[in-house]
mmCIF file of C-alpha atoms in Angstrom:
data_model
loop_
_atom_site.group_PDB
_atom_site.id
_atom_site.type_symbol
_atom_site.label_atom_id
_atom_site.label_comp_id
_atom_site.label_asym_id
_atom_site.label_seq_id
_atom_site.Cartn_x
_atom_site.Cartn_y
_atom_site.Cartn_z
ATOM 1 C CA MET Z 1 20.593 17.034 -2.696
ATOM 2 C CA HIS Z 2 19.465 18.322 0.637
ATOM 3 C CA VAL Z 3 17.422 15.155 1.291
ATOM 4 C CA THR Z 4 20.373 12.786 0.118
ATOM 5 C CA GLY Z 5 22.774 14.596 2.572
ATOM 6 C CA ARG Z 6 20.542 14.420 5.360
ATOM 7 C CA LEU Z 7 19.807 10.824 4.857
ATOM 8 C CA LEU Z 8 23.522 10.150 4.608
ATOM 9 C CA PHE Z 9 23.891 11.939 8.039
ATOM 10 C CA VAL Z 10 21.180 9.896 9.752
ATOM 11 C CA LEU Z 11 22.575 6.696 8.231
ATOM 12 C CA ILE Z 12 25.790 7.450 9.853
ATOM 13 C CA ALA Z 13 24.173 8.403 13.190
ATOM 14 C CA ALA Z 14 22.229 4.954 12.935
ATOM 15 C CA LEU Z 15 25.461 3.118 12.564
ATOM 16 C CA ALA Z 16 27.069 4.934 15.429
ATOM 17 C CA SER Z 17 24.263 3.857 17.673
ATOM 18 C CA LEU Z 18 24.260 0.080 16.796
ATOM 19 C CA GLY Z 19 26.834 -0.745 19.360
ATOM 20 C CA ALA Z 20 25.191 1.509 22.109
ATOM 21 C CA MET Z 21 21.925 -0.545 21.956
ATOM 22 C CA SER Z 22 21.656 -2.565 25.334
ATOM 23 C CA GLN Z 23 20.562 -6.118 25.485
ATOM 24 C CA GLN Z 24 17.381 -4.889 27.407
ATOM 25 C CA HIS Z 25 16.147 -3.278 24.084
ATOM 26 C CA ALA Z 26 17.233 -6.206 22.006
ATOM 27 C CA GLU Z 27 15.084 -8.640 23.912
ATOM 28 C CA GLN Z 28 11.305 -7.877 25.268
ATOM 29 C CA PRO Z 29 10.847 -8.642 28.843
ATOM 30 C CA ALA Z 30 8.784 -11.972 29.243
ATOM 31 C CA GLY Z 31 6.299 -10.441 31.638
ATOM 32 C CA ASP Z 32 5.617 -7.312 29.571
ATOM 33 C CA LYS Z 33 1.665 -6.628 29.410
ATOM 34 C CA GLU Z 34 1.674 -4.677 26.436
ATOM 35 C CA ILE Z 35 2.839 -5.046 22.803
ATOM 36 C CA ARG Z 36 4.416 -1.642 21.572
ATOM 37 C CA ILE Z 37 4.095 -1.111 17.972
ATOM 38 C CA GLY Z 38 5.755 1.613 16.050
ATOM 39 C CA ASN Z 39 4.650 3.309 12.838
ATOM 40 C CA VAL Z 40 5.510 6.110 10.511
ATOM 41 C CA MET Z 41 3.022 8.020 8.172
ATOM 42 C CA PRO Z 42 2.795 11.097 6.051
ATOM 43 C CA TYR Z 43 0.221 12.953 8.177
ATOM 44 C CA SER Z 44 1.380 16.072 6.465
ATOM 45 C CA GLY Z 45 3.134 16.799 3.201
ATOM 46 C CA PRO Z 46 2.181 15.825 -0.332
ATOM 47 C CA LEU Z 47 0.954 12.397 0.395
ATOM 48 C CA SER Z 48 -1.054 13.381 3.510
ATOM 49 C CA GLU Z 49 -4.075 11.758 1.896
ATOM 50 C CA PHE Z 50 -2.531 8.402 2.782
ATOM 51 C CA GLY Z 51 -2.302 9.451 6.594
ATOM 52 C CA ALA Z 52 -5.896 7.987 6.825
ATOM 53 C CA ILE Z 53 -4.133 4.502 6.957
ATOM 54 C CA GLY Z 54 -2.326 5.198 10.155
ATOM 55 C CA GLN Z 55 -5.435 6.817 11.656
ATOM 56 C CA ALA Z 56 -7.537 3.751 10.747
ATOM 57 C CA GLU Z 57 -4.894 1.442 12.407
ATOM 58 C CA ALA Z 58 -4.781 3.456 15.468
ATOM 59 C CA ALA Z 59 -8.546 3.248 15.963
ATOM 60 C CA TYR Z 60 -8.491 -0.542 15.111
ATOM 61 C CA PHE Z 61 -6.046 -1.015 17.939
ATOM 62 C CA ASP Z 62 -8.235 1.185 20.266
ATOM 63 C CA MET Z 63 -11.009 -1.490 19.504
ATOM 64 C CA ILE Z 64 -8.868 -4.408 20.126
ATOM 65 C CA ASN Z 65 -7.851 -3.029 23.563
ATOM 66 C CA ALA Z 66 -11.447 -2.122 24.350
ATOM 67 C CA ARG Z 67 -12.084 -5.920 23.753
ATOM 68 C CA GLY Z 68 -9.294 -6.916 26.191
ATOM 69 C CA GLY Z 69 -6.166 -6.725 24.016
ATOM 70 C CA ILE Z 70 -4.482 -9.722 22.376
ATOM 71 C CA ASN Z 71 -3.772 -12.800 24.501
ATOM 72 C CA GLY Z 72 -4.013 -10.574 27.820
ATOM 73 C CA ARG Z 73 -1.701 -7.780 26.450
ATOM 74 C CA LYS Z 74 -2.869 -4.289 25.393
ATOM 75 C CA ILE Z 75 -1.612 -2.661 22.251
ATOM 76 C CA ARG Z 76 0.327 0.624 22.328
ATOM 77 C CA PHE Z 77 0.298 1.974 18.824
ATOM 78 C CA ILE Z 78 3.001 4.738 18.544
ATOM 79 C CA THR Z 79 2.659 6.630 15.098
ATOM 80 C CA ARG Z 80 4.696 9.364 13.944
ATOM 81 C CA ASP Z 81 4.598 11.974 11.104
ATOM 82 C CA ASP Z 82 7.317 11.895 8.643
ATOM 83 C CA ASN Z 83 6.104 14.438 6.116
ATOM 84 C CA SER Z 84 7.032 11.997 3.428
ATOM 85 C CA ASP Z 85 10.735 12.533 4.013
ATOM 86 C CA PRO Z 86 12.663 9.203 4.147
ATOM 87 C CA ALA Z 87 15.636 10.970 6.302
ATOM 88 C CA THR Z 88 12.957 11.780 8.853
ATOM 89 C CA ALA Z 89 11.316 8.430 8.658
ATOM 90 C CA LEU Z 90 14.714 6.805 9.666
ATOM 91 C CA GLU Z 91 15.186 9.287 12.470
ATOM 92 C CA LEU Z 92 11.668 8.640 13.785
ATOM 93 C CA THR Z 93 12.114 4.777 13.470
ATOM 94 C CA ARG Z 94 15.487 4.990 15.467
ATOM 95 C CA ASN Z 95 13.678 7.032 18.200
ATOM 96 C CA LEU Z 96 10.811 4.388 18.125
ATOM 97 C CA VAL Z 97 13.183 1.598 18.712
ATOM 98 C CA GLU Z 98 15.664 3.154 20.970
ATOM 99 C CA LYS Z 99 13.335 5.408 23.275
ATOM 100 C CA ASP Z 100 9.901 3.843 22.871
ATOM 101 C CA ASP Z 101 11.246 0.409 22.911
ATOM 102 C CA VAL Z 102 8.748 -0.961 20.394
ATOM 103 C CA HIS Z 103 8.510 -4.610 19.708
ATOM 104 C CA LEU Z 104 8.174 -4.057 15.888
ATOM 105 C CA MET Z 105 7.576 -1.667 13.199
ATOM 106 C CA PHE Z 106 4.221 -2.023 11.356
ATOM 107 C CA GLY Z 107 2.635 -0.562 8.272
ATOM 108 C CA SER Z 108 4.862 2.348 7.627
ATOM 109 C CA PHE Z 109 3.948 4.083 4.511
ATOM 110 C CA GLY Z 110 6.037 4.559 1.217
ATOM 111 C CA THR Z 111 8.885 3.150 -0.487
ATOM 112 C CA PRO Z 112 11.544 5.485 0.130
ATOM 113 C CA GLY Z 113 10.806 5.689 3.854
ATOM 114 C CA ASN Z 114 10.871 1.947 4.202
ATOM 115 C CA LEU Z 115 13.918 1.369 2.255
ATOM 116 C CA ALA Z 116 15.737 3.993 4.388
ATOM 117 C CA THR Z 117 14.993 2.070 7.392
ATOM 118 C CA ARG Z 118 15.157 -1.371 6.296
ATOM 119 C CA TRP Z 119 18.871 -1.790 6.771
ATOM 120 C CA TYR Z 120 18.749 -0.264 10.299
ATOM 121 C CA LEU Z 121 15.738 -2.520 11.393
ATOM 122 C CA ASN Z 122 17.381 -5.618 10.087
ATOM 123 C CA GLU Z 123 20.600 -4.951 11.752
ATOM 124 C CA LYS Z 124 18.653 -4.561 14.953
ATOM 125 C CA ARG Z 125 16.504 -7.652 14.347
ATOM 126 C CA ILE Z 126 13.391 -5.535 14.713
ATOM 127 C CA PRO Z 127 10.388 -6.898 12.810
ATOM 128 C CA GLN Z 128 9.440 -4.327 9.885
ATOM 129 C CA LEU Z 129 6.030 -5.900 9.153
ATOM 130 C CA PHE Z 130 3.414 -5.310 6.392
ATOM 131 C CA VAL Z 131 4.913 -2.209 4.920
ATOM 132 C CA ALA Z 132 2.589 0.091 3.055
ATOM 133 C CA SER Z 133 4.410 -0.249 -0.313
ATOM 134 C CA GLY Z 134 3.962 -2.542 -3.038
ATOM 135 C CA ASP Z 135 7.681 -2.386 -4.039
ATOM 136 C CA GLU Z 136 9.214 -5.809 -4.405
ATOM 137 C CA GLU Z 137 12.325 -4.761 -2.793
ATOM 138 C CA LEU Z 138 10.551 -4.739 0.540
ATOM 139 C CA SER Z 139 9.713 -8.388 0.234
ATOM 140 C CA ARG Z 140 13.199 -10.043 -0.116
ATOM 141 C CA ALA Z 141 13.186 -12.772 2.547
ATOM 142 C CA GLU Z 142 16.743 -13.977 2.253
ATOM 143 C CA LYS Z 143 18.431 -10.680 2.165
ATOM 144 C CA PHE Z 144 16.225 -8.887 4.729
ATOM 145 C CA PRO Z 145 14.416 -11.441 6.795
ATOM 146 C CA TRP Z 146 13.063 -8.754 9.128
ATOM 147 C CA THR Z 147 11.087 -6.980 6.494
ATOM 148 C CA MET Z 148 7.958 -8.139 4.922
ATOM 149 C CA GLY Z 149 5.490 -6.417 2.427
ATOM 150 C CA TRP Z 150 1.695 -6.814 2.566
ATOM 151 C CA GLN Z 151 -0.195 -5.771 -0.564
ATOM 152 C CA PRO Z 152 0.247 -6.999 -4.169
ATOM 153 C CA SER Z 153 3.405 -5.623 -5.696
ATOM 154 C CA PHE Z 154 3.276 -2.582 -8.005
ATOM 155 C CA ARG Z 155 5.275 -4.106 -10.707
ATOM 156 C CA SER Z 156 2.809 -7.129 -10.926
ATOM 157 C CA GLU Z 157 -0.223 -4.950 -10.881
ATOM 158 C CA GLY Z 158 1.256 -3.225 -13.825
ATOM 159 C CA ARG Z 159 1.488 -6.430 -15.487
ATOM 160 C CA ILE Z 160 -2.123 -7.105 -15.082
ATOM 161 C CA TYR Z 161 -3.105 -3.798 -16.924
ATOM 162 C CA ALA Z 162 -0.589 -4.911 -19.791
ATOM 163 C CA ASN Z 163 -2.404 -8.368 -19.982
ATOM 164 C CA TYR Z 164 -5.538 -6.791 -20.095
ATOM 165 C CA ILE Z 165 -4.538 -4.497 -22.963
ATOM 166 C CA GLN Z 166 -2.952 -7.455 -24.733
ATOM 167 C CA ALA Z 167 -6.202 -9.434 -24.456
ATOM 168 C CA TYR Z 168 -8.744 -6.662 -25.293
ATOM 169 C CA TYR Z 169 -6.862 -4.133 -27.362
ATOM 170 C CA PRO Z 170 -3.838 -5.635 -28.970
ATOM 171 C CA ARG Z 171 -3.768 -2.985 -31.737
ATOM 172 C CA LYS Z 172 -4.778 0.144 -30.015
ATOM 173 C CA LYS Z 173 -2.508 3.012 -29.285
ATOM 174 C CA ILE Z 174 -1.591 3.857 -25.809
ATOM 175 C CA VAL Z 175 -0.487 6.955 -23.645
ATOM 176 C CA VAL Z 176 0.687 6.907 -20.041
ATOM 177 C CA LEU Z 177 0.690 9.621 -17.258
ATOM 178 C CA TRP Z 178 2.633 8.176 -14.500
ATOM 179 C CA GLN Z 179 3.796 9.767 -11.056
ATOM 180 C CA ASN Z 180 7.632 10.506 -11.085
ATOM 181 C CA ASP Z 181 8.750 8.514 -8.022
ATOM 182 C CA GLN Z 182 9.366 4.824 -7.160
ATOM 183 C CA PHE Z 183 5.707 4.031 -6.918
ATOM 184 C CA GLY Z 184 4.777 5.294 -10.418
ATOM 185 C CA ARG Z 185 8.124 3.809 -11.968
ATOM 186 C CA MET Z 186 7.361 0.452 -10.637
ATOM 187 C CA LEU Z 187 3.725 0.329 -11.829
ATOM 188 C CA TYR Z 188 4.942 1.502 -15.278
ATOM 189 C CA LYS Z 189 7.684 -0.940 -15.429
ATOM 190 C CA GLY Z 190 5.242 -3.736 -14.769
ATOM 191 C CA ILE Z 191 3.273 -2.322 -17.681
ATOM 192 C CA GLN Z 192 6.412 -2.266 -19.897
ATOM 193 C CA GLU Z 193 7.441 -5.730 -19.085
ATOM 194 C CA GLY Z 194 3.876 -7.181 -19.672
ATOM 195 C CA LEU Z 195 3.540 -5.270 -22.944
ATOM 196 C CA GLY Z 196 6.598 -6.862 -24.439
ATOM 197 C CA ASP Z 197 6.535 -6.069 -28.163
ATOM 198 C CA LEU Z 198 3.348 -3.935 -27.755
ATOM 199 C CA ASN Z 199 5.388 -1.276 -26.160
ATOM 200 C CA ARG Z 200 5.634 0.001 -29.804
ATOM 201 C CA HIS Z 201 2.064 1.121 -29.369
ATOM 202 C CA VAL Z 202 2.864 3.483 -26.455
ATOM 203 C CA LEU Z 203 2.843 6.870 -28.224
ATOM 204 C CA VAL Z 204 3.826 8.951 -25.415
ATOM 205 C CA ASP Z 205 4.579 8.666 -21.638
ATOM 206 C CA ILE Z 206 4.714 11.729 -19.377
ATOM 207 C CA ALA Z 207 6.143 11.608 -15.844
ATOM 208 C CA PHE Z 208 4.579 14.176 -13.548
ATOM 209 C CA ASP Z 209 5.379 15.398 -9.846
ATOM 210 C CA ILE Z 210 3.104 14.943 -6.944
ATOM 211 C CA ASN Z 211 2.286 18.720 -6.964
ATOM 212 C CA ASP Z 212 2.549 19.153 -10.706
ATOM 213 C CA ALA Z 213 0.767 22.503 -11.763
ATOM 214 C CA HIS Z 214 0.731 21.491 -15.538
ATOM 215 C CA LEU Z 215 -1.697 18.473 -15.534
ATOM 216 C CA ASP Z 216 -4.045 20.348 -17.875
ATOM 217 C CA GLY Z 217 -1.177 20.609 -20.350
ATOM 218 C CA HIS Z 218 -0.169 16.985 -19.759
ATOM 219 C CA VAL Z 219 -3.686 15.796 -20.636
ATOM 220 C CA SER Z 220 -3.995 17.896 -23.589
ATOM 221 C CA ILE Z 221 -0.576 16.743 -25.156
ATOM 222 C CA LEU Z 222 -1.874 13.083 -24.557
ATOM 223 C CA LYS Z 223 -5.341 13.761 -26.235
ATOM 224 C CA ARG Z 224 -3.550 15.207 -29.189
ATOM 225 C CA THR Z 225 -1.680 11.827 -29.999
ATOM 226 C CA GLY Z 226 -4.979 10.372 -30.803
ATOM 227 C CA ALA Z 227 -4.462 7.440 -28.443
ATOM 228 C CA ASP Z 228 -7.208 4.934 -27.529
ATOM 229 C CA ILE Z 229 -6.049 3.945 -24.070
ATOM 230 C CA PHE Z 230 -5.144 6.197 -21.374
ATOM 231 C CA VAL Z 231 -3.230 4.550 -18.327
ATOM 232 C CA PHE Z 232 -2.908 6.763 -15.229
ATOM 233 C CA LEU Z 233 -0.583 5.663 -12.497
ATOM 234 C CA GLY Z 234 -0.831 7.939 -9.384
ATOM 235 C CA VAL Z 235 -2.722 8.949 -6.285
ATOM 236 C CA PRO Z 236 -6.462 9.493 -6.152
ATOM 237 C CA SER Z 237 -6.424 13.171 -5.816
ATOM 238 C CA THR Z 238 -4.587 13.476 -9.138
ATOM 239 C CA ALA Z 239 -6.520 10.661 -10.890
ATOM 240 C CA SER Z 240 -9.902 12.650 -10.166
ATOM 241 C CA GLN Z 241 -8.481 15.868 -11.773
ATOM 242 C CA VAL Z 242 -7.164 13.874 -14.822
ATOM 243 C CA ILE Z 243 -10.517 11.904 -15.397
ATOM 244 C CA LYS Z 244 -12.189 15.309 -15.318
ATOM 245 C CA LEU Z 245 -9.711 17.247 -17.526
ATOM 246 C CA ALA Z 246 -10.148 14.322 -20.146
ATOM 247 C CA ALA Z 247 -13.836 14.611 -19.956
ATOM 248 C CA SER Z 248 -13.724 18.491 -20.384
ATOM 249 C CA LEU Z 249 -11.673 17.990 -23.531
ATOM 250 C CA ASN Z 250 -14.266 15.712 -24.961
ATOM 251 C CA TRP Z 251 -11.905 12.732 -24.912
ATOM 252 C CA HIS Z 252 -13.141 9.559 -23.857
ATOM 253 C CA PRO Z 253 -10.375 6.849 -24.253
ATOM 254 C CA VAL Z 254 -10.419 3.437 -22.531
ATOM 255 C CA PHE Z 255 -9.224 4.744 -18.999
ATOM 256 C CA ILE Z 256 -7.228 2.559 -16.717
ATOM 257 C CA VAL Z 257 -6.149 3.784 -13.216
ATOM 258 C CA ASN Z 258 -4.085 2.006 -10.648
ATOM 259 C CA ASP Z 259 -5.607 0.390 -7.545
ATOM 260 C CA ALA Z 260 -4.492 3.101 -5.216
ATOM 261 C CA SER Z 261 -6.484 5.693 -7.217
ATOM 262 C CA ALA Z 262 -9.595 3.550 -7.694
ATOM 263 C CA SER Z 263 -11.569 5.013 -4.954
ATOM 264 C CA ILE Z 264 -15.341 6.017 -5.683
ATOM 265 C CA ALA Z 265 -15.231 8.642 -2.845
ATOM 266 C CA ASN Z 266 -11.929 10.007 -3.296
ATOM 267 C CA ALA Z 267 -11.523 9.665 -7.183
ATOM 268 C CA MET Z 268 -14.327 8.766 -9.223
ATOM 269 C CA ALA Z 269 -17.013 10.966 -7.441
ATOM 270 C CA PRO Z 270 -14.907 14.059 -7.451
ATOM 271 C CA ALA Z 271 -14.176 13.711 -11.227
ATOM 272 C CA GLY Z 272 -17.890 13.254 -11.676
ATOM 273 C CA LEU Z 273 -19.517 9.770 -11.768
ATOM 274 C CA GLU Z 274 -20.540 10.257 -15.481
ATOM 275 C CA ASN Z 275 -17.228 11.096 -16.371
ATOM 276 C CA SER Z 276 -15.595 8.288 -14.463
ATOM 277 C CA ALA Z 277 -18.123 5.568 -16.009
ATOM 278 C CA GLY Z 278 -16.064 2.893 -17.868
ATOM 279 C CA VAL Z 279 -12.633 3.128 -15.907
ATOM 280 C CA ILE Z 280 -10.852 -0.076 -15.442
ATOM 281 C CA SER Z 281 -8.655 -0.970 -12.222
ATOM 282 C CA ALA Z 282 -7.634 -3.864 -10.366
ATOM 283 C CA ALA Z 283 -8.454 -4.298 -6.765
ATOM 284 C CA PHE Z 284 -7.991 -6.553 -3.715
ATOM 285 C CA LEU Z 285 -9.973 -4.678 -0.988
ATOM 286 C CA LYS Z 286 -13.579 -3.571 -0.985
ATOM 287 C CA ASP Z 287 -14.429 0.092 -1.624
ATOM 288 C CA PRO Z 288 -16.210 1.443 1.313
ATOM 289 C CA SER Z 289 -18.161 4.012 -0.904
ATOM 290 C CA ASP Z 290 -19.216 1.192 -3.332
ATOM 291 C CA PRO Z 291 -22.934 0.381 -2.816
ATOM 292 C CA ALA Z 292 -22.312 -3.264 -3.939
ATOM 293 C CA TRP Z 293 -21.307 -3.845 -0.261
ATOM 294 C CA LYS Z 294 -24.132 -2.198 1.536
ATOM 295 C CA ASP Z 295 -25.564 -5.440 2.752
ATOM 296 C CA ASP Z 296 -22.145 -7.122 3.038
ATOM 297 C CA SER Z 297 -21.739 -8.155 7.031
ATOM 298 C CA ALA Z 298 -17.978 -7.270 6.945
ATOM 299 C CA MET Z 299 -18.503 -3.793 5.593
ATOM 300 C CA LYS Z 300 -21.343 -3.233 8.165
ATOM 301 C CA GLU Z 301 -18.936 -4.042 10.747
ATOM 302 C CA TRP Z 302 -16.474 -1.519 9.083
ATOM 303 C CA PHE Z 303 -19.114 1.268 9.448
ATOM 304 C CA THR Z 304 -19.895 0.446 12.896
ATOM 305 C CA PHE Z 305 -16.197 0.447 13.732
ATOM 306 C CA MET Z 306 -15.720 3.855 11.994
ATOM 307 C CA ASP Z 307 -18.635 5.319 13.998
ATOM 308 C CA LYS Z 308 -17.673 4.224 17.377
ATOM 309 C CA TYR Z 309 -13.623 4.258 17.194
ATOM 310 C CA HIS Z 310 -12.875 6.582 14.202
ATOM 311 C CA GLN Z 311 -15.336 9.197 14.241
ATOM 312 C CA VAL Z 312 -14.384 11.136 10.866
ATOM 313 C CA GLU Z 313 -16.238 13.197 8.365
ATOM 314 C CA SER Z 314 -16.268 10.615 5.838
ATOM 315 C CA THR Z 315 -16.207 6.865 6.538
ATOM 316 C CA ASN Z 316 -15.819 6.212 2.637
ATOM 317 C CA ASN Z 317 -11.972 6.555 2.579
ATOM 318 C CA SER Z 318 -10.349 3.617 0.861
ATOM 319 C CA ALA Z 319 -7.058 4.329 2.424
ATOM 320 C CA ALA Z 320 -8.662 3.762 5.782
ATOM 321 C CA VAL Z 321 -9.967 0.339 4.847
ATOM 322 C CA TYR Z 322 -6.319 -0.482 3.849
ATOM 323 C CA GLY Z 323 -5.289 0.481 7.287
ATOM 324 C CA TYR Z 324 -8.141 -1.469 8.867
ATOM 325 C CA ALA Z 325 -7.304 -4.719 6.961
ATOM 326 C CA ALA Z 326 -3.559 -4.493 7.548
ATOM 327 C CA ALA Z 327 -4.301 -4.064 11.348
ATOM 328 C CA GLU Z 328 -6.443 -6.890 11.146
ATOM 329 C CA ALA Z 329 -3.838 -9.011 9.640
ATOM 330 C CA LEU Z 330 -1.057 -8.060 12.216
ATOM 331 C CA THR Z 331 -3.743 -8.880 14.904
ATOM 332 C CA GLN Z 332 -3.815 -12.310 13.369
ATOM 333 C CA VAL Z 333 -0.163 -12.682 13.715
ATOM 334 C CA LEU Z 334 0.053 -11.587 17.425
ATOM 335 C CA LYS Z 335 -2.856 -13.890 18.280
ATOM 336 C CA GLN Z 336 -0.683 -16.708 16.665
ATOM 337 C CA CYS Z 337 2.257 -15.571 18.857
ATOM 338 C CA GLY Z 338 0.365 -16.930 22.000
ATOM 339 C CA ASP Z 339 2.360 -15.939 25.138
ATOM 340 C CA ASP Z 340 5.585 -15.431 23.135
ATOM 341 C CA VAL Z 341 5.794 -12.134 21.823
ATOM 342 C CA SER Z 342 9.551 -12.118 21.244
ATOM 343 C CA ARG Z 343 10.703 -10.666 18.060
ATOM 344 C CA GLU Z 344 11.854 -13.672 16.679
ATOM 345 C CA ASN Z 345 8.371 -15.355 17.189
ATOM 346 C CA ILE Z 346 6.505 -12.427 15.701
ATOM 347 C CA MET Z 347 8.487 -12.756 12.613
ATOM 348 C CA ARG Z 348 8.128 -16.599 12.482
ATOM 349 C CA GLN Z 349 4.243 -16.252 12.970
ATOM 350 C CA ALA Z 350 4.272 -13.487 10.211
ATOM 351 C CA ALA Z 351 5.929 -16.042 7.904
ATOM 352 C CA SER Z 352 3.474 -18.598 8.938
ATOM 353 C CA LEU Z 353 -0.053 -17.282 7.572
ATOM 354 C CA LYS Z 354 -2.206 -19.810 5.828
ATOM 355 C CA SER Z 355 -5.021 -18.501 3.738
ATOM 356 C CA PHE Z 356 -5.948 -15.647 6.108
ATOM 357 C CA ASN Z 357 -8.888 -13.527 4.570
ATOM 358 C CA PRO Z 358 -8.975 -10.039 5.891
ATOM 359 C CA SER Z 359 -12.711 -9.242 6.489
ATOM 360 C CA VAL Z 360 -12.713 -6.378 3.978
ATOM 361 C CA ALA Z 361 -10.762 -8.049 1.249
ATOM 362 C CA LEU Z 362 -12.514 -9.182 -1.873
ATOM 363 C CA PRO Z 363 -13.995 -12.462 -1.989
ATOM 364 C CA ASP Z 364 -11.303 -15.279 -2.685
ATOM 365 C CA ILE Z 365 -8.289 -13.008 -1.666
ATOM 366 C CA ARG Z 366 -6.137 -14.600 0.741
ATOM 367 C CA MET Z 367 -3.093 -14.004 2.732
ATOM 368 C CA SER Z 368 -0.142 -16.714 2.877
ATOM 369 C CA THR Z 369 3.259 -16.481 3.740
ATOM 370 C CA SER Z 370 6.205 -18.907 4.378
ATOM 371 C CA PRO Z 371 10.005 -18.318 5.349
ATOM 372 C CA GLY Z 372 10.694 -17.967 1.664
ATOM 373 C CA ASN Z 373 7.734 -15.919 0.516
ATOM 374 C CA TYR Z 374 7.328 -12.635 1.914
ATOM 375 C CA LEU Z 375 4.552 -11.254 -0.319
ATOM 376 C CA PRO Z 376 1.402 -11.970 1.516
ATOM 377 C CA ILE Z 377 -1.185 -10.816 -0.794
ATOM 378 C CA ARG Z 378 -0.563 -12.114 -4.441
ATOM 379 C CA GLN Z 379 -4.144 -11.774 -5.950
ATOM 380 C CA MET Z 380 -6.210 -9.046 -7.541
ATOM 381 C CA ARG Z 381 -9.495 -8.712 -9.452
ATOM 382 C CA LEU Z 382 -9.865 -6.667 -12.561
ATOM 383 C CA VAL Z 383 -12.975 -4.190 -12.188
ATOM 384 C CA GLN Z 384 -14.743 -1.657 -14.131
ATOM 385 C CA PHE Z 385 -16.573 1.354 -12.882
ATOM 386 C CA ASP Z 386 -20.133 1.534 -14.309
ATOM 387 C CA GLY Z 387 -20.972 4.986 -13.167
ATOM 388 C CA ARG Z 388 -22.231 3.752 -9.672
ATOM 389 C CA SER Z 389 -20.301 0.677 -8.648
ATOM 390 C CA TRP Z 390 -17.388 -1.354 -9.282
ATOM 391 C CA GLN Z 391 -18.061 -4.419 -11.368
ATOM 392 C CA PRO Z 392 -15.716 -7.275 -11.361
ATOM 393 C CA PHE Z 393 -14.862 -9.355 -14.495
ATOM 394 C CA GLY Z 394 -12.673 -12.304 -15.215
ATOM 395 C CA GLU Z 395 -11.195 -14.674 -12.513
ATOM 396 C CA VAL Z 396 -8.992 -13.875 -9.527
ATOM 397 C CA ILE Z 397 -5.657 -13.132 -10.845
ATOM 398 C CA GLU Z 398 -2.352 -14.414 -9.281
ATOM 399 C CA THR Z 399 -0.034 -11.467 -9.344
ATOM 400 C CA ALA Z 400 3.140 -12.989 -8.198
ATOM 401 C CA PHE Z 401 4.988 -12.794 -11.455
ATOM 402 C CA THR Z 402 8.156 -11.854 -9.464
ATOM 403 C CA GLU Z 403 7.324 -13.370 -6.257
ATOM 404 C CA GLY Z 404 8.837 -12.168 -3.146
ATOM 405 C CA MET Z 405 10.933 -15.339 -2.721
ATOM 406 C CA ALA Z 406 14.411 -15.520 -1.483
ATOM 407 C CA ARG Z 407 16.757 -13.926 -3.852
#
């Protein structure tokens, strides 16, 4: 209730400020020699493990600036910590627009924060590009033409897992442990929609909070159902605990985890590589901790980048790869803008991507957009962990079951 009230207060404040914004803020000066990019990330709080996305984006733009910038302009990337609080995200976004005069918002993390800022940014006609969320509500081209997603939708990803179960285990019993927020709900909704009549095989589903202290009890309950398939939908740190707990109970079901949790360094290794062997997921980016990519030229460039521009303890963070790939995609958009970095042209170019392949994306994963299609990445690959590496199987899957089309 505290957050809801605070969010209402900030929304009212945002409304009051609409009329006060000057034309100078609405239109960028033609002679400006920098591009100011705003960003909001959970550098603290329960989702701080995803702050690595923003850190990698900042480092990527440092690299771009060291190479001379984009079309003669340097990038000024201004990123703020919202502590995973949507009201704070809105307040910080307003400050980035009205005080820092950013050209656009890019890559801000999380569904609640992006939904909280979407109306404000669309009223101001500020691009809200490549949001770090797979919620389809952030890819509604007709209703919110200044807001565009980036990754495959959570709901479509859920359907991939449902289709896998239908194809390989149509008579097996299923249990689901899902994170109790919009992220987890959308993933689980996609599974339920995809399973259709097979939902009768879901014996139990348990929703857990991000800081849940009862994971051991949840896993014990799920084991006692005698289920054959265990679907986990959450974040890497929780996935590693759950995989380890299941192994400690001598329970070895078919284990499915969502893409955000499918990191060898952040989930499989902490859980124990032997315990994690056999885990199924779907992916669209390369895992930097996967030895399968040790001779890959793009990943060699990634490690060189991490050593030079983003010196951290571990270069194997999948969230950092996500940030790198998203920043690479935005760089392509800004290159396409040429000398016209007006907000209108930035949005126009973002909606004109043609089969762009981020260097750290899996082979055959492409980004394409149009004025009516605001879901840039609509492909994934099913993968299985063999105790050392992710092994892809099947064909590239088009995930756009409910495409981000005008609606």
